[in-house]
Coordinates of C-alpha atoms and ligand atoms in Angstrom, one line a residue:
X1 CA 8.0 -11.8 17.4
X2 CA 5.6 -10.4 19.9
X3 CA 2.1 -11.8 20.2
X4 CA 0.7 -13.7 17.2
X5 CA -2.8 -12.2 15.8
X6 CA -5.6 -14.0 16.3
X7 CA -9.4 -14.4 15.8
X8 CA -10.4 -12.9 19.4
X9 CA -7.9 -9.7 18.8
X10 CA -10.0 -8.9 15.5
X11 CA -12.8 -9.4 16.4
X12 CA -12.1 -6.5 19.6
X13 CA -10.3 -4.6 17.1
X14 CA -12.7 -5.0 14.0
X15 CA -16.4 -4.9 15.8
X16 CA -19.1 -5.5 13.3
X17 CA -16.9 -5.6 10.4
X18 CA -16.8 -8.8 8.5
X19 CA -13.2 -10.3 8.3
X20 CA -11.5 -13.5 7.7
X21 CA -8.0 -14.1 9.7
X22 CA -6.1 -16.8 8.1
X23 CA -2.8 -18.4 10.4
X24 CA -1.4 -19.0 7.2
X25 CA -2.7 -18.5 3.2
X26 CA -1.6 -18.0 -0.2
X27 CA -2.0 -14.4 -1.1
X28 CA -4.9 -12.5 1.0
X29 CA -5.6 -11.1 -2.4
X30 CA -6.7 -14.5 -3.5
X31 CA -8.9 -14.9 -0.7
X32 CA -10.7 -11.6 -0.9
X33 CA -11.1 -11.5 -4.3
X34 CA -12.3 -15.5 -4.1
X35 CA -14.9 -14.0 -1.3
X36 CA -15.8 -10.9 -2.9
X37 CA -16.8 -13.4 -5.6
X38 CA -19.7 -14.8 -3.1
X39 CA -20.4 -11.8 -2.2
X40 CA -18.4 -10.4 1.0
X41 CA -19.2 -6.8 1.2
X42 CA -17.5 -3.4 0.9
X43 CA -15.1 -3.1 3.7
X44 CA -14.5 -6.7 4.2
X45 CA -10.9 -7.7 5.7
X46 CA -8.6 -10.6 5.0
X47 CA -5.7 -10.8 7.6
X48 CA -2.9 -13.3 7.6
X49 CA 0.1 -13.9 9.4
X50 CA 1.9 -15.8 6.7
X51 CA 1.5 -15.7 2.7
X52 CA 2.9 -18.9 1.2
X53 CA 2.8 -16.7 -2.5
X54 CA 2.4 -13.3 -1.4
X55 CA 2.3 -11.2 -4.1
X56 CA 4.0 -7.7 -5.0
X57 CA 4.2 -5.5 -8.0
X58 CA 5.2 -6.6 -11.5
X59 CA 5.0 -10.1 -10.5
X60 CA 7.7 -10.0 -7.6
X61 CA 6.8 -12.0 -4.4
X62 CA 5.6 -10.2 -1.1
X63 CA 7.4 -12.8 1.8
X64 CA 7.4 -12.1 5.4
X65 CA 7.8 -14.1 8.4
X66 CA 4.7 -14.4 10.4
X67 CA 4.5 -12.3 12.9
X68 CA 6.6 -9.7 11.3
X69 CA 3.7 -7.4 9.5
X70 CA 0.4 -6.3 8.9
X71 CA -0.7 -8.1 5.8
X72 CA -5.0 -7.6 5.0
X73 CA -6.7 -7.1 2.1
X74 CA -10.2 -5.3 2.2
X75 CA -12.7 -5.8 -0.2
X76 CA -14.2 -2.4 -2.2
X77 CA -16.9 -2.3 -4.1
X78 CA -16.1 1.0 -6.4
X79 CA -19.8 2.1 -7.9
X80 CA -17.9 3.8 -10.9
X81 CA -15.1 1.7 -12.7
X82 CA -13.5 4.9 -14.1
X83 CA -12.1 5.4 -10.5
X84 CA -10.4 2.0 -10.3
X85 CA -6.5 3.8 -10.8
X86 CA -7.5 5.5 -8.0
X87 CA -7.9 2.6 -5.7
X88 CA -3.6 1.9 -5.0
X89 CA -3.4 5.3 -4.1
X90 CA -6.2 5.3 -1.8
X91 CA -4.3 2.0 0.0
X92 CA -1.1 4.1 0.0
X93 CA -2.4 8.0 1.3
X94 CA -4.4 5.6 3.7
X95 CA -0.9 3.5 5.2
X96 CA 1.0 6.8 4.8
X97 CA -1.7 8.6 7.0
X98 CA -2.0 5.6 9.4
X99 CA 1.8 5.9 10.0
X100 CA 1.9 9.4 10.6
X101 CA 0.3 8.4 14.0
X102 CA 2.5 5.7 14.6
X103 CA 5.8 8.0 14.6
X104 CA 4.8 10.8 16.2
X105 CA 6.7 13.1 18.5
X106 CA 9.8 11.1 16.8
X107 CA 12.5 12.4 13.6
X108 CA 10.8 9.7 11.6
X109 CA 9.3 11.0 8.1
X110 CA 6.9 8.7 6.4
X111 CA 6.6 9.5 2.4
X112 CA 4.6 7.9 -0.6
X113 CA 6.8 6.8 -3.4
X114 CA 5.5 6.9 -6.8
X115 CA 4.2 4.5 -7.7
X116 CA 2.4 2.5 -4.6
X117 CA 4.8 2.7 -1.9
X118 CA 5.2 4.3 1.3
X119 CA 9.1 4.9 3.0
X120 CA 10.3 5.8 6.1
X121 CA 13.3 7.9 6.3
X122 CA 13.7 7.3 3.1
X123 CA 13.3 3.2 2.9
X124 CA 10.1 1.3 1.8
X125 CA 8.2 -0.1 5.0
X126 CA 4.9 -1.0 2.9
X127 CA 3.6 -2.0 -0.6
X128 CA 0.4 -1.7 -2.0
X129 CA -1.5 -4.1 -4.7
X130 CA -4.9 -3.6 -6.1
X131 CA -6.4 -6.3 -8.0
X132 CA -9.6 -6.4 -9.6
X133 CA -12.2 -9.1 -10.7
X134 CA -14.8 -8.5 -13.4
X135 CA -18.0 -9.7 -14.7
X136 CA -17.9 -10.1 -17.9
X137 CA -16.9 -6.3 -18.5
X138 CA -18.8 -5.3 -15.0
X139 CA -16.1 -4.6 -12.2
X140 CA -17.2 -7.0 -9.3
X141 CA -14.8 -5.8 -6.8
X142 CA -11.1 -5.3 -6.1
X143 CA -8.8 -6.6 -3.7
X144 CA -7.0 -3.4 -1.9
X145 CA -3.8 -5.4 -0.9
X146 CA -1.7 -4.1 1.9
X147 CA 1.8 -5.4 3.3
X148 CA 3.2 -3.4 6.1
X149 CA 6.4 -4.1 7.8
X150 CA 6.0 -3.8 11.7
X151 CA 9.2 -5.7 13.4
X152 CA 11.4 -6.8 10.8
X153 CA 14.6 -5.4 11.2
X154 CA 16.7 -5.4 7.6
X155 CA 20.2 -5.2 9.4
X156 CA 22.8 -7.1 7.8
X157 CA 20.3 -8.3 4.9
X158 CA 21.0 -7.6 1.6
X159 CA 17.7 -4.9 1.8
X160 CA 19.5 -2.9 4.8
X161 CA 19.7 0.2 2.8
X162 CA 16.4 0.1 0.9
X163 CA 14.1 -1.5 3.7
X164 CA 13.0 -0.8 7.3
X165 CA 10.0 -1.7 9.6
X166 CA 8.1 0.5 11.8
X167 CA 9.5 -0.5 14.8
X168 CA 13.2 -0.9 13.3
X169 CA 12.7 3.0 11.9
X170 CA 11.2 4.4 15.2
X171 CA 12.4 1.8 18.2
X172 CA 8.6 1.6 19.7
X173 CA 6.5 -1.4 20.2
X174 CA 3.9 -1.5 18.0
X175 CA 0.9 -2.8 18.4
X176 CA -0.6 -4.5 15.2
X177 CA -4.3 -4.8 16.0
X178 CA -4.2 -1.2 16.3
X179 CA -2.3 -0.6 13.5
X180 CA -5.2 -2.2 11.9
X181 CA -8.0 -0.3 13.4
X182 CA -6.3 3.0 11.8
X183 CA -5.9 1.7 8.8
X184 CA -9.6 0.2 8.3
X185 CA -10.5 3.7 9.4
X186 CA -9.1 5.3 6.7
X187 CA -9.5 3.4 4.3
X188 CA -13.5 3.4 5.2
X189 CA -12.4 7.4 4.7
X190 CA -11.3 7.5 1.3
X191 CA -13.1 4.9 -0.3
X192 CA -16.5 6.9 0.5
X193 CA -14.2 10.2 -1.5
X194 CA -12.7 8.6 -4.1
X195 CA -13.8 10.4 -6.3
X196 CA -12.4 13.5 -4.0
X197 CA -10.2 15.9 -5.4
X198 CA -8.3 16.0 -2.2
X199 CA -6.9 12.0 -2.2
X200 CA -4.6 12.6 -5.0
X201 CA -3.7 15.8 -3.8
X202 CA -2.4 14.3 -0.5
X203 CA -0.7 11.4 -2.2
X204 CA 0.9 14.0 -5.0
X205 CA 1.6 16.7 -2.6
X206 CA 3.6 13.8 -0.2
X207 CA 5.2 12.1 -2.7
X208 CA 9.2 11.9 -2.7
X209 CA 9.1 12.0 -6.6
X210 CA 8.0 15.0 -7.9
X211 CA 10.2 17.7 -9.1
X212 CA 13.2 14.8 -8.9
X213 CA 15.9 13.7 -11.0
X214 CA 15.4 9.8 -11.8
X215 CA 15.5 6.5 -13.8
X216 CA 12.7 4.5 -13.9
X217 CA 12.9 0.7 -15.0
X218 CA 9.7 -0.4 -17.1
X219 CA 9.5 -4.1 -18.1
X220 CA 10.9 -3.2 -21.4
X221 CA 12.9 0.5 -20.8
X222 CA 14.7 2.7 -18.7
X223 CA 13.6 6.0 -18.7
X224 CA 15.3 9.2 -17.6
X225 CA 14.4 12.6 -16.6
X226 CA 12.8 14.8 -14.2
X227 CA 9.6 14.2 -13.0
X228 CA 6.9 16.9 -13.3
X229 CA 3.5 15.8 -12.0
X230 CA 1.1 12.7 -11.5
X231 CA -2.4 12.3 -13.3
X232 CA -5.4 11.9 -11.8
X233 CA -5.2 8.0 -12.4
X234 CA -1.8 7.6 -10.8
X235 CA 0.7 7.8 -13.8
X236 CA 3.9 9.7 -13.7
X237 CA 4.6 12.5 -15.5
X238 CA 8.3 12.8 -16.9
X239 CA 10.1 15.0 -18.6
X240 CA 13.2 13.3 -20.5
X241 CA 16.6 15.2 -21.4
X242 CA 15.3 15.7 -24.8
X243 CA 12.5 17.7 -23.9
X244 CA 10.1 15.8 -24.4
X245 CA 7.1 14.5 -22.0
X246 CA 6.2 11.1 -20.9
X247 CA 3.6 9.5 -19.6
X248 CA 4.9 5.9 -17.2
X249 CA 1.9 3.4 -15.7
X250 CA 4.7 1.5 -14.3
X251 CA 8.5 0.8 -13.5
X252 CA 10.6 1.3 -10.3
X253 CA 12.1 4.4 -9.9
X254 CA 15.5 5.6 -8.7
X255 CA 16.2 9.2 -7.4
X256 CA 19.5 10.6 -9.0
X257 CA 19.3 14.1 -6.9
Ligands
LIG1 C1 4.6 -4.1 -3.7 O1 5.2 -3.3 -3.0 O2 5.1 -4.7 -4.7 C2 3.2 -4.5 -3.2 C3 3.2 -5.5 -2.1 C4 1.8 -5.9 -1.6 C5 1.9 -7.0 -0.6 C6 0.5 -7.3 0.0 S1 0.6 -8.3 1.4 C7 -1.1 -8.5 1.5 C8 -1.6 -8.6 0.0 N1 -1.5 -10.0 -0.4 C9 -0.6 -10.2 -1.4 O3 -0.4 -11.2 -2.0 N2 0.0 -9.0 -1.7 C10 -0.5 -7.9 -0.9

């Protein structure tokens, strides 16, 4: 698997910044929320190399063997609540942009999929999960959740198709601390512009989903149509084959065109 991370890498690779590493957790959620909750600050990191319930979007599990990814948290500390939608894609223009310098001067295309994830050639390598904790009605802080996949390699799995790693998509070594450093970089970026008019443009503007044919599964129903646009807090903008237009907060989504 490559070298293991470790206290002394982040620290080299983190500086100043307050971080936790953990061999082996829970969910690095958990722990940053559980931290932000005695106070770590803005920017704070929780790294692990193995999640015994890793956690992914509408209540799937996140599993990786260690080794294989880059799996941190970081604390934020968003001074106006009203932004909080725009916190997953922040996590997701930051990965895609961190990425982008990982394949370069290769065929490799790195894209945002609506509605956290970010593909390579076409197959998810990352997911993104925000979770907040309040006081009382007073957001405390939220738990930017981030699981990239680095050297897994999906051959002969039943997630060949759909799945890839960075190293499986591009056939470089990879090195995770700096991986890292990128990524706290930009995420440092955005989450001083959230409020910027330019962060949803990049994810909407990089998004394989918009103008596209598709279904997307909610919890409860399938929907069908083509998809015109994403609001300012993330949703998706469909318009069905009876004309009419529909707002979706969720669902997985499959590209018929
Ligand atoms: C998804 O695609 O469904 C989101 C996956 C998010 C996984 C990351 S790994 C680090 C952090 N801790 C968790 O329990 N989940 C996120």
């Amino acid at each position: 698997v490559g070298e293991l991370l470790n206290e002394g890498i982040l620290r080299d690779t983190l500086g100043r910044r307050p971080f936790r590493f953990e061999p082996q957790t829970g969910s690095t959620n958990d722990d940053a929320i559980a931290w932000a909750q005695l106070g770590a600050p803005e920017g704070a990191v929780v790294i692990s190399e193995e999640q015994l319930s890793g956690r992914g979007r509408m209540g799937r599990m996140w599993v990786a063997p260690p080794g294989s990814s880059l799996l941190v948290s970081v604390v934020l500390r968003p001074t106006d609540p009203a932004l909080i939608n725009r916190i997953t894609i922040l996590g997701a223009v930051a990965v895609w942009e961190t990425l982008n310098e990982f394949i370069r001067n290769t065929d490799v295309v790195a894209q945002l999929k609506w509605p956290n994830d970010v593909l390579l050639n076409q197959r998810k390598v990352a997911g993104v999960l925000a979770e907040a904790t309040w006081l009382g009605s007073k957001l405390e802080a939220v738990a930017l959740g981030m699981g990239i996949n680095v050297r897994l390699n999906f051959a002969n799995t039943p997630l060949a198709g759909r799945a890839t790693s960075i190293e499986m998509a591009t056939g470089r070594q990879i090195d995770r601390a700096a991986l890292l450093a990128r990524l706290v970089e930009r995420i440092d970026y955005w989450s001083a512009r959230l409020g910027d008019p330019a962060l949803h443009k990049t994810w909407e503007q990089n998004l394989d989903t918009i103008g596209r044919t598709l279904t997307v599964q909610s919890a409860d129903e399938e929907y069908h149509g083509v998809a015109t646009a994403v609001g300012d807090d993330g949703t998706l903008v469909l318009e069905t084959d009876d004309g009419e237009q529909r707002i979706i907060t969720a669902g997985d989504v499959t590209l018929l065109d």
